[in-house]
PDB file of C-alpha atoms in Angstrom:
ATOM      1  CA  ILE Q  23       0.000   0.000   0.000  1.00 69.00           C
ATOM      2  CA  PRO Q  24       2.721   2.586   0.802  1.00 79.00           C
ATOM      3  CA  TYR Q  25       4.306   1.938  -2.596  1.00 80.00           C
ATOM      4  CA  VAL Q  26       0.981   2.386  -4.402  1.00 80.00           C
ATOM      5  CA  LEU Q  27       0.247   5.624  -2.558  1.00 81.00           C
ATOM      6  CA  PHE Q  28       3.767   6.888  -3.257  1.00 82.00           C
ATOM      7  CA  ALA Q  29       3.369   6.129  -6.970  1.00 84.00           C
ATOM      8  CA  TYR Q  30      -0.004   7.871  -7.114  1.00 83.00           C
ATOM      9  CA  MET Q  31       1.557  11.001  -5.613  1.00 83.00           C
ATOM     10  CA  PHE Q  32       3.452  11.488  -8.888  1.00 82.00           C
ATOM     11  CA  VAL Q  33       0.628  10.647 -11.308  1.00 82.00           C
ATOM     12  CA  VAL Q  34      -0.215  14.335 -11.637  1.00 79.00           C
ATOM     13  CA  PHE Q  35       3.171  15.001 -13.247  1.00 78.00           C
ATOM     14  CA  GLY Q  36       2.011  12.943 -16.205  1.00 78.00           C
ATOM     15  CA  GLU Q  37      -1.540  14.268 -16.173  1.00 77.00           C
ATOM     16  CA  CYS Q  38      -0.576  17.941 -15.978  1.00 80.00           C
ATOM     17  CA  LEU Q  39       2.748  18.001 -17.832  1.00 82.00           C
ATOM     18  CA  LYS Q  40       3.532  15.015 -20.036  1.00 82.00           C
ATOM     19  CA  ILE Q  41       0.052  14.613 -21.534  1.00 82.00           C
ATOM     20  CA  PRO Q  42      -0.585  18.341 -22.203  1.00 85.00           C
ATOM     21  CA  ILE Q  43       2.875  18.787 -23.745  1.00 86.00           C
ATOM     22  CA  GLY Q  44       2.338  15.757 -25.975  1.00 84.00           C
ATOM     23  CA  PHE Q  45      -1.150  17.029 -26.779  1.00 83.00           C
ATOM     24  CA  ILE Q  46       0.227  20.363 -27.999  1.00 85.00           C
ATOM     25  CA  MET Q  47       3.181  18.834 -29.853  1.00 85.00           C
ATOM     26  CA  ASP Q  48       1.390  15.907 -31.536  1.00 84.00           C
ATOM     27  CA  GLY Q  49      -2.192  17.134 -31.663  1.00 82.00           C
ATOM     28  CA  THR Q  50      -3.455  13.919 -30.039  1.00 81.00           C
ATOM     29  CA  ILE Q  51      -3.940  12.272 -26.669  1.00 76.00           C
ATOM     30  CA  TYR Q  52      -1.869   9.073 -26.558  1.00 73.00           C
ATOM     31  CA  GLY Q  53      -1.881   9.148 -30.346  1.00 76.00           C
ATOM     32  CA  VAL Q  54      -5.524   8.045 -30.267  1.00 74.00           C
ATOM     33  CA  VAL Q  55      -7.834  10.993 -29.578  1.00 75.00           C
ATOM     34  CA  GLU Q  56      -7.299  13.719 -32.171  1.00 79.00           C
ATOM     35  CA  TRP Q  57      -7.336  17.413 -31.308  1.00 80.00           C
ATOM     36  CA  ILE Q  58      -9.809  18.358 -34.004  1.00 80.00           C
ATOM     37  CA  ASP Q  59      -9.776  22.141 -33.469  1.00 78.00           C
ATOM     38  CA  CYS Q  60      -6.016  22.573 -33.035  1.00 75.00           C
ATOM     39  CA  HIS Q  61      -5.940  24.790 -36.130  1.00 81.00           C
ATOM     40  CA  ARG Q  62      -8.042  27.405 -34.367  1.00 85.00           C
ATOM     41  CA  ILE Q  63      -5.386  29.874 -33.270  1.00 88.00           C
ATOM     42  CA  GLY Q  64      -7.346  30.939 -30.199  1.00 88.00           C
ATOM     43  CA  ARG Q  65      -7.613  27.383 -28.855  1.00 84.00           C
ATOM     44  CA  TYR Q  66      -3.968  26.654 -29.615  1.00 85.00           C
ATOM     45  CA  VAL Q  67      -2.695  29.798 -27.868  1.00 90.00           C
ATOM     46  CA  ALA Q  68      -5.049  29.208 -24.915  1.00 88.00           C
ATOM     47  CA  SER Q  69      -3.726  25.656 -24.463  1.00 87.00           C
ATOM     48  CA  ILE Q  70      -0.119  26.840 -24.426  1.00 90.00           C
ATOM     49  CA  ALA Q  71      -0.977  29.725 -22.095  1.00 91.00           C
ATOM     50  CA  HIS Q  72      -2.728  27.338 -19.699  1.00 88.00           C
ATOM     51  CA  LEU Q  73       0.302  25.038 -19.588  1.00 89.00           C
ATOM     52  CA  VAL Q  74       2.711  27.942 -19.065  1.00 91.00           C
ATOM     53  CA  PHE Q  75       0.465  29.375 -16.346  1.00 91.00           C
ATOM     54  CA  TYR Q  76       0.315  26.010 -14.565  1.00 88.00           C
ATOM     55  CA  ILE Q  77       4.084  25.551 -14.668  1.00 88.00           C
ATOM     56  CA  GLY Q  78       4.621  29.124 -13.507  1.00 89.00           C
ATOM     57  CA  ILE Q  79       2.226  28.945 -10.553  1.00 88.00           C
ATOM     58  CA  ILE Q  80       2.704  25.345  -9.423  1.00 86.00           C
ATOM     59  CA  MET Q  81       6.293  24.570 -10.360  1.00 86.00           C
ATOM     60  CA  LEU Q  82       8.021  27.936 -10.108  1.00 89.00           C
ATOM     61  CA  GLY Q  83       5.701  29.806  -7.743  1.00 88.00           C
ATOM     62  CA  PRO Q  84       6.957  28.192  -4.520  1.00 87.00           C
ATOM     63  CA  PHE Q  85      10.476  29.297  -5.423  1.00 86.00           C
ATOM     64  CA  LEU Q  86       9.601  32.751  -6.718  1.00 83.00           C
ATOM     65  CA  PHE Q  87       7.378  33.692  -3.798  1.00 82.00           C
ATOM     66  CA  SER Q  88       9.504  32.221  -1.008  1.00 78.00           C
ATOM     67  CA  ASP Q  89      11.508  34.466   1.260  1.00 77.00           C
ATOM     68  CA  THR Q  90      14.803  35.645  -0.173  1.00 74.00           C
ATOM     69  CA  PRO Q  91      17.444  33.098   0.872  1.00 72.00           C
ATOM     70  CA  ALA Q  92      20.202  34.135   3.185  1.00 65.00           C
ATOM     71  CA  ALA Q  93      23.565  34.706   1.571  1.00 69.00           C
ATOM     72  CA  ASN Q  94      25.033  31.433   2.758  1.00 73.00           C
ATOM     73  CA  ALA Q  95      24.905  27.729   1.930  1.00 72.00           C
ATOM     74  CA  THR Q  96      22.411  26.915   4.684  1.00 81.00           C
ATOM     75  CA  GLY Q  97      20.039  29.679   3.588  1.00 79.00           C
ATOM     76  CA  GLY Q  98      20.206  28.574  -0.029  1.00 81.00           C
ATOM     77  CA  LEU Q  99      19.548  24.949   0.902  1.00 86.00           C
ATOM     78  CA  LEU Q 100      16.597  25.891   3.096  1.00 85.00           C
ATOM     79  CA  TRP Q 101      15.107  28.045   0.314  1.00 85.00           C
ATOM     80  CA  THR Q 102      15.487  25.171  -2.168  1.00 87.00           C
ATOM     81  CA  LEU Q 103      13.875  22.650   0.169  1.00 88.00           C
ATOM     82  CA  LYS Q 104      10.952  24.981   0.873  1.00 87.00           C
ATOM     83  CA  GLY Q 105      10.413  25.463  -2.856  1.00 87.00           C
ATOM     84  CA  PHE Q 106      10.415  21.736  -3.588  1.00 89.00           C
ATOM     85  CA  ALA Q 107       8.147  21.152  -0.591  1.00 88.00           C
ATOM     86  CA  GLY Q 108       5.603  23.590  -2.027  1.00 87.00           C
ATOM     87  CA  VAL Q 109       5.651  21.802  -5.388  1.00 88.00           C
ATOM     88  CA  PHE Q 110       5.470  18.360  -3.797  1.00 88.00           C
ATOM     89  CA  ILE Q 111       2.565  19.242  -1.505  1.00 88.00           C
ATOM     90  CA  HIS Q 112       0.409  20.238  -4.468  1.00 86.00           C
ATOM     91  CA  ILE Q 113       1.477  17.397  -6.746  1.00 87.00           C
ATOM     92  CA  GLY Q 114       1.292  14.784  -3.982  1.00 88.00           C
ATOM     93  CA  SER Q 115      -2.073  15.839  -2.575  1.00 88.00           C
ATOM     94  CA  ALA Q 116      -3.595  16.076  -6.067  1.00 88.00           C
ATOM     95  CA  GLY Q 117      -2.264  12.587  -6.857  1.00 88.00           C
ATOM     96  CA  LEU Q 118      -3.744  11.115  -3.679  1.00 89.00           C
ATOM     97  CA  MET Q 119      -7.108  12.721  -4.438  1.00 88.00           C
ATOM     98  CA  PHE Q 120      -6.961  11.233  -7.926  1.00 87.00           C
ATOM     99  CA  ALA Q 121      -6.209   7.825  -6.396  1.00 86.00           C
ATOM    100  CA  LEU Q 122      -9.131   8.111  -4.008  1.00 86.00           C
ATOM    101  CA  PHE Q 123     -11.737   9.243  -6.510  1.00 88.00           C
ATOM    102  CA  SER Q 124     -10.642   6.894  -9.279  1.00 85.00           C
ATOM    103  CA  GLN Q 125     -10.360   3.744  -7.158  1.00 86.00           C
ATOM    104  CA  ILE Q 126     -13.617   3.996  -5.224  1.00 87.00           C
ATOM    105  CA  ASN Q 127     -15.387   4.070  -8.586  1.00 86.00           C
ATOM    106  CA  HIS Q 128     -14.189   0.533  -9.283  1.00 86.00           C
ATOM    107  CA  LEU Q 129     -13.418  -1.209  -5.989  1.00 82.00           C
ATOM    108  CA  ASN Q 130     -16.791  -2.558  -4.925  1.00 81.00           C
ATOM    109  CA  GLU Q 131     -18.568  -5.858  -5.285  1.00 80.00           C
ATOM    110  CA  GLY Q 132     -20.813  -4.913  -8.199  1.00 78.00           C
ATOM    111  CA  SER Q 133     -17.993  -3.617 -10.392  1.00 79.00           C
ATOM    112  CA  MET Q 134     -15.474  -6.310  -9.522  1.00 79.00           C
ATOM    113  CA  MET Q 135     -17.910  -9.176 -10.069  1.00 79.00           C
ATOM    114  CA  SER Q 136     -19.062  -7.640 -13.359  1.00 73.00           C
ATOM    115  CA  GLY Q 137     -15.451  -7.554 -14.514  1.00 63.00           C
ATOM    116  CA  LYS Q 138     -14.913 -11.158 -13.427  1.00 60.00           C
ATOM    117  CA  ASN Q 139     -18.041 -12.390 -15.202  1.00 62.00           C
ATOM    118  CA  SER Q 140     -17.085 -10.454 -18.323  1.00 56.00           C
ATOM    119  CA  SER Q 141     -13.668 -12.128 -18.412  1.00 54.00           C
ATOM    120  CA  ILE Q 142     -15.203 -15.581 -18.016  1.00 52.00           C
ATOM    121  CA  SER Q 143     -17.783 -14.846 -20.711  1.00 52.00           C
ATOM    122  CA  SER Q 144     -15.097 -13.580 -23.063  1.00 51.00           C
ATOM    123  CA  THR Q 145     -13.051 -16.749 -22.601  1.00 51.00           C
ATOM    124  CA  ASN Q 146     -15.984 -19.111 -23.049  1.00 52.00           C
ATOM    125  CA  GLU Q 147     -17.127 -17.383 -26.213  1.00 50.00           C
ATOM    126  CA  ASN Q 148     -13.748 -17.323 -27.927  1.00 49.00           C
ATOM    127  CA  ASP Q 149     -14.700 -19.823 -30.606  1.00 48.00           C
ATOM    128  CA  GLU Q 150     -18.254 -18.530 -30.982  1.00 46.00           C
ATOM    129  CA  SER Q 151     -17.175 -14.929 -31.501  1.00 42.00           C
ATOM    130  CA  SER Q 152     -14.725 -15.890 -34.237  1.00 41.00           C
ATOM    131  CA  SER Q 153     -17.538 -17.584 -36.134  1.00 39.00           C
ATOM    132  CA  VAL Q 154     -19.760 -14.498 -36.206  1.00 37.00           C
ATOM    133  CA  LEU Q 155     -17.081 -11.866 -36.735  1.00 36.00           C
ATOM    134  CA  PRO Q 156     -16.869 -10.400 -40.209  1.00 39.00           C
ATOM    135  CA  SER Q 157     -13.511 -11.161 -41.763  1.00 37.00           C
ATOM    136  CA  SER Q 158     -12.691  -7.452 -41.958  1.00 37.00           C
ATOM    137  CA  SER Q 159     -13.119  -7.071 -38.192  1.00 37.00           C
ATOM    138  CA  LYS Q 160     -10.947  -9.916 -36.936  1.00 35.00           C
ATOM    139  CA  SER Q 161      -7.839  -7.779 -37.045  1.00 37.00           C
ATOM    140  CA  GLU Q 162      -9.328  -4.902 -35.038  1.00 38.00           C
ATOM    141  CA  PRO Q 163      -7.864  -4.333 -31.535  1.00 38.00           C
ATOM    142  CA  HIS Q 164     -11.227  -4.787 -29.850  1.00 37.00           C
ATOM    143  CA  GLY Q 165     -12.719  -7.026 -32.481  1.00 34.00           C
ATOM    144  CA  LYS Q 166     -13.663  -9.800 -30.103  1.00 33.00           C
ATOM    145  CA  SER Q 167     -15.200  -7.553 -27.458  1.00 34.00           C
ATOM    146  CA  LEU Q 168     -17.073  -5.417 -29.990  1.00 30.00           C
ATOM    147  CA  VAL Q 169     -18.491  -8.418 -31.836  1.00 29.00           C
ATOM    148  CA  ILE Q 170     -22.033  -8.069 -33.164  1.00 28.00           C
ATOM    149  CA  LYS Q 171     -23.878 -11.280 -32.423  1.00 29.00           C
ATOM    150  CA  THR Q 172     -27.022 -12.500 -34.084  1.00 24.00           C
ATOM    151  CA  ASN Q 173     -30.071 -13.796 -32.212  1.00 28.00           C
ATOM    152  CA  ILE Q 174     -28.738 -12.879 -28.797  1.00 25.00           C
ATOM    153  CA  ASP Q 175     -31.151 -13.727 -25.997  1.00 27.00           C
ATOM    154  CA  HIS Q 176     -30.792 -11.346 -23.044  1.00 29.00           C
ATOM    155  CA  ILE Q 177     -32.471 -12.761 -19.968  1.00 28.00           C
ATOM    156  CA  ASN Q 178     -34.012 -10.420 -17.382  1.00 32.00           C
ATOM    157  CA  ASN Q 179     -34.181 -11.149 -13.652  1.00 34.00           C
ATOM    158  CA  ASP Q 180     -37.677 -12.528 -14.071  1.00 36.00           C
ATOM    159  CA  GLY Q 181     -36.483 -15.017 -16.684  1.00 34.00           C
ATOM    160  CA  SER Q 182     -38.154 -13.304 -19.626  1.00 37.00           C
ATOM    161  CA  LYS Q 183     -36.336 -12.455 -22.809  1.00 39.00           C
ATOM    162  CA  ASP Q 184     -35.165  -8.883 -23.242  1.00 42.00           C
ATOM    163  CA  LYS Q 185     -37.325  -6.943 -25.707  1.00 40.00           C
ATOM    164  CA  LEU Q 186     -34.126  -5.825 -27.450  1.00 40.00           C
ATOM    165  CA  SER Q 187     -32.912  -9.362 -28.119  1.00 41.00           C
ATOM    166  CA  THR Q 188     -33.148  -9.071 -31.868  1.00 43.00           C
ATOM    167  CA  PRO Q 189     -30.727  -9.906 -34.681  1.00 42.00           C
ATOM    168  CA  LEU Q 190     -27.671  -7.651 -34.749  1.00 43.00           C
ATOM    169  CA  THR Q 191     -28.192  -6.565 -31.132  1.00 49.00           C
ATOM    170  CA  PRO Q 192     -24.814  -5.406 -29.689  1.00 55.00           C
ATOM    171  CA  ALA Q 193     -23.334  -8.054 -27.435  1.00 56.00           C
ATOM    172  CA  LYS Q 194     -24.023  -7.591 -23.734  1.00 68.00           C
ATOM    173  CA  ASP Q 195     -20.322  -8.201 -23.038  1.00 71.00           C
ATOM    174  CA  SER Q 196     -19.039  -5.621 -25.524  1.00 86.00           C
ATOM    175  CA  TRP Q 197     -16.193  -3.270 -24.687  1.00 89.00           C
ATOM    176  CA  ALA Q 198     -18.612  -0.428 -23.976  1.00 90.00           C
ATOM    177  CA  ALA Q 199     -20.817  -2.546 -21.712  1.00 91.00           C
ATOM    178  CA  GLU Q 200     -17.767  -3.702 -19.778  1.00 90.00           C
ATOM    179  CA  GLN Q 201     -16.640  -0.096 -19.229  1.00 91.00           C
ATOM    180  CA  VAL Q 202     -20.046   0.765 -17.819  1.00 93.00           C
ATOM    181  CA  GLU Q 203     -20.530  -2.270 -15.599  1.00 91.00           C
ATOM    182  CA  THR Q 204     -17.058  -2.148 -14.065  1.00 91.00           C
ATOM    183  CA  SER Q 205     -17.349   1.552 -13.207  1.00 93.00           C
ATOM    184  CA  ASN Q 206     -19.592   3.616 -10.967  1.00 94.00           C
ATOM    185  CA  ASN Q 207     -20.725   7.214 -10.670  1.00 95.00           C
ATOM    186  CA  PHE Q 208     -21.529   9.088  -7.502  1.00 95.00           C
ATOM    187  CA  ALA Q 209     -23.264  12.364  -6.621  1.00 93.00           C
ATOM    188  CA  SER Q 210     -23.789  13.068 -10.304  1.00 92.00           C
ATOM    189  CA  GLY Q 211     -25.800  16.223  -9.624  1.00 90.00           C
ATOM    190  CA  SER Q 212     -23.321  17.758  -7.170  1.00 93.00           C
ATOM    191  CA  ILE Q 213     -21.221  20.694  -8.370  1.00 93.00           C
ATOM    192  CA  PHE Q 214     -19.073  20.370  -5.235  1.00 94.00           C
ATOM    193  CA  TRP Q 215     -18.059  16.779  -5.916  1.00 94.00           C
ATOM    194  CA  HIS Q 216     -17.670  17.516  -9.623  1.00 93.00           C
ATOM    195  CA  PHE Q 217     -14.987  20.120  -8.943  1.00 91.00           C
ATOM    196  CA  LEU Q 218     -13.346  18.280  -6.047  1.00 90.00           C
ATOM    197  CA  SER Q 219     -13.051  15.012  -7.996  1.00 91.00           C
ATOM    198  CA  ASN Q 220     -12.185  16.781 -11.257  1.00 88.00           C
ATOM    199  CA  GLY Q 221     -15.145  15.153 -12.958  1.00 91.00           C
ATOM    200  CA  LEU Q 222     -14.401  11.620 -11.722  1.00 92.00           C
ATOM    201  CA  ASN Q 223     -17.844  11.445 -10.149  1.00 94.00           C
ATOM    202  CA  HIS Q 224     -18.866  10.581 -13.742  1.00 95.00           C
ATOM    203  CA  GLN Q 225     -16.411   7.732 -14.113  1.00 94.00           C
ATOM    204  CA  ILE Q 226     -18.682   5.752 -16.422  1.00 95.00           C
ATOM    205  CA  GLU Q 227     -18.866   8.499 -19.021  1.00 95.00           C
ATOM    206  CA  HIS Q 228     -15.134   9.176 -18.622  1.00 93.00           C
ATOM    207  CA  HIS Q 229     -14.343   5.555 -19.516  1.00 92.00           C
ATOM    208  CA  LEU Q 230     -16.641   5.622 -22.522  1.00 93.00           C
ATOM    209  CA  PHE Q 231     -15.381   8.972 -23.805  1.00 90.00           C
ATOM    210  CA  PRO Q 232     -11.855   9.520 -22.410  1.00 83.00           C
ATOM    211  CA  GLY Q 233     -11.167  12.381 -24.807  1.00 77.00           C
ATOM    212  CA  LEU Q 234     -14.192  14.385 -23.713  1.00 85.00           C
ATOM    213  CA  ASN Q 235     -13.551  17.271 -21.343  1.00 84.00           C
ATOM    214  CA  HIS Q 236     -14.832  16.390 -17.885  1.00 88.00           C
ATOM    215  CA  CYS Q 237     -16.943  19.566 -17.863  1.00 90.00           C
ATOM    216  CA  HIS Q 238     -19.237  17.916 -20.426  1.00 93.00           C
ATOM    217  CA  LEU Q 239     -19.590  14.485 -18.804  1.00 94.00           C
ATOM    218  CA  SER Q 240     -22.643  15.449 -16.760  1.00 93.00           C
ATOM    219  CA  LEU Q 241     -24.388  16.554 -19.957  1.00 94.00           C
ATOM    220  CA  ILE Q 242     -24.156  13.157 -21.623  1.00 95.00           C
ATOM    221  CA  ALA Q 243     -24.768  11.115 -18.455  1.00 95.00           C
ATOM    222  CA  PRO Q 244     -28.583  10.973 -18.841  1.00 95.00           C
ATOM    223  CA  ILE Q 245     -28.195   9.767 -22.445  1.00 95.00           C
ATOM    224  CA  VAL Q 246     -25.698   7.090 -21.419  1.00 95.00           C
ATOM    225  CA  GLN Q 247     -27.932   5.930 -18.573  1.00 95.00           C
ATOM    226  CA  LYS Q 248     -30.990   5.708 -20.799  1.00 94.00           C
ATOM    227  CA  THR Q 249     -29.062   3.741 -23.418  1.00 92.00           C
ATOM    228  CA  CYS Q 250     -27.839   1.315 -20.762  1.00 92.00           C
ATOM    229  CA  GLU Q 251     -31.406   0.778 -19.564  1.00 91.00           C
ATOM    230  CA  GLU Q 252     -32.510   0.029 -23.130  1.00 89.00           C
ATOM    231  CA  TYR Q 253     -29.820  -2.622 -23.592  1.00 88.00           C
ATOM    232  CA  GLY Q 254     -29.970  -4.105 -20.114  1.00 89.00           C
ATOM    233  CA  VAL Q 255     -26.505  -2.926 -19.077  1.00 91.00           C
ATOM    234  CA  ARG Q 256     -25.893  -2.313 -15.380  1.00 91.00           C
ATOM    235  CA  TYR Q 257     -25.484   1.448 -14.745  1.00 94.00           C
ATOM    236  CA  GLU Q 258     -24.707   2.226 -11.115  1.00 93.00           C
ATOM    237  CA  CYS Q 259     -24.761   5.754  -9.693  1.00 94.00           C
ATOM    238  CA  TYR Q 260     -24.460   6.183  -5.929  1.00 94.00           C
ATOM    239  CA  ASN Q 261     -26.355   9.118  -4.488  1.00 94.00           C
ATOM    240  CA  THR Q 262     -23.504  10.347  -2.291  1.00 93.00           C
ATOM    241  CA  TRP Q 263     -19.755  10.007  -1.874  1.00 93.00           C
ATOM    242  CA  GLY Q 264     -20.391   8.334   1.478  1.00 93.00           C
ATOM    243  CA  GLU Q 265     -22.398   5.558  -0.158  1.00 94.00           C
ATOM    244  CA  ILE Q 266     -19.741   4.659  -2.715  1.00 93.00           C
ATOM    245  CA  MET Q 267     -16.984   4.894  -0.106  1.00 92.00           C
ATOM    246  CA  ASN Q 268     -18.945   2.554   2.150  1.00 92.00           C
ATOM    247  CA  ALA Q 269     -19.350   0.089  -0.737  1.00 91.00           C
ATOM    248  CA  THR Q 270     -15.582   0.155  -1.270  1.00 90.00           C
ATOM    249  CA  LEU Q 271     -14.874  -0.458   2.418  1.00 90.00           C
ATOM    250  CA  LEU Q 272     -17.360  -3.341   2.507  1.00 91.00           C
ATOM    251  CA  TRP Q 273     -15.665  -4.951  -0.504  1.00 88.00           C
ATOM    252  CA  LEU Q 274     -12.214  -4.555   1.051  1.00 86.00           C
ATOM    253  CA  ASP Q 275     -13.574  -6.087   4.256  1.00 88.00           C
ATOM    254  CA  THR Q 276     -14.920  -9.013   2.257  1.00 87.00           C
ATOM    255  CA  LEU Q 277     -11.544  -9.546   0.587  1.00 84.00           C
ATOM    256  CA  SER Q 278      -9.779  -9.501   3.953  1.00 83.00           C
ATOM    257  CA  GLY Q 279     -11.953 -12.268   5.359  1.00 75.00           C
ATOM    258  CA  ASP Q 280     -10.973 -15.908   5.679  1.00 65.00           C
ATOM    259  CA  VAL Q 281     -11.295 -17.945   2.500  1.00 58.00           C
TER     260      VAL Q 281
END
């Protein structure tokens, strides 16, 4: 656990420096999500200005606004340590908050069991999926998980067939369905938790659309939820942060029990 927490304390370096710099230089996120309006000079200048502002305030600010160091080795060392401490406190605390808000959205019984069942289903249907995949799709990275099956029978809790179980219905264990069922939202209508978690209270939508600015996730959440209801995909949104945190603690307690 200490190692994991220590590693998370430096995640923000990548999130706030490496990714934005690569985004500006390459015009993509991870070489996957394209920056479609990078040719708009206003957006391009604003992105660079934001990065420069962040580096200036967070990285250089603690040094620039610290007391003038004494004219000796000890004073210079103390000034340097105070500057690095200011940078580390921000980066470390932001990383720990990211760890908290990202992990509680996955570490609970519903999400973990959904992921386990999805893996088992994917393994059992290896041969079947290859028989229904179009030849042009077999080479796609997510070809198996995005397979379109024919005559799929979704079974509801009452044992009846899902009304959407028609030919060419998207597979229940598709990539998108797995992202939804192994993630959770919380306090989706709270502005406070939206800002504090940096939009991670809409983890489901973030997984489905990783290139979408987190400010817009709440806008598409109702559409995503309605679509999940139509296709019988589990969409879990806890009413409060306390509820999802309690679900995480209960799952960790279950894992710590005797086998």
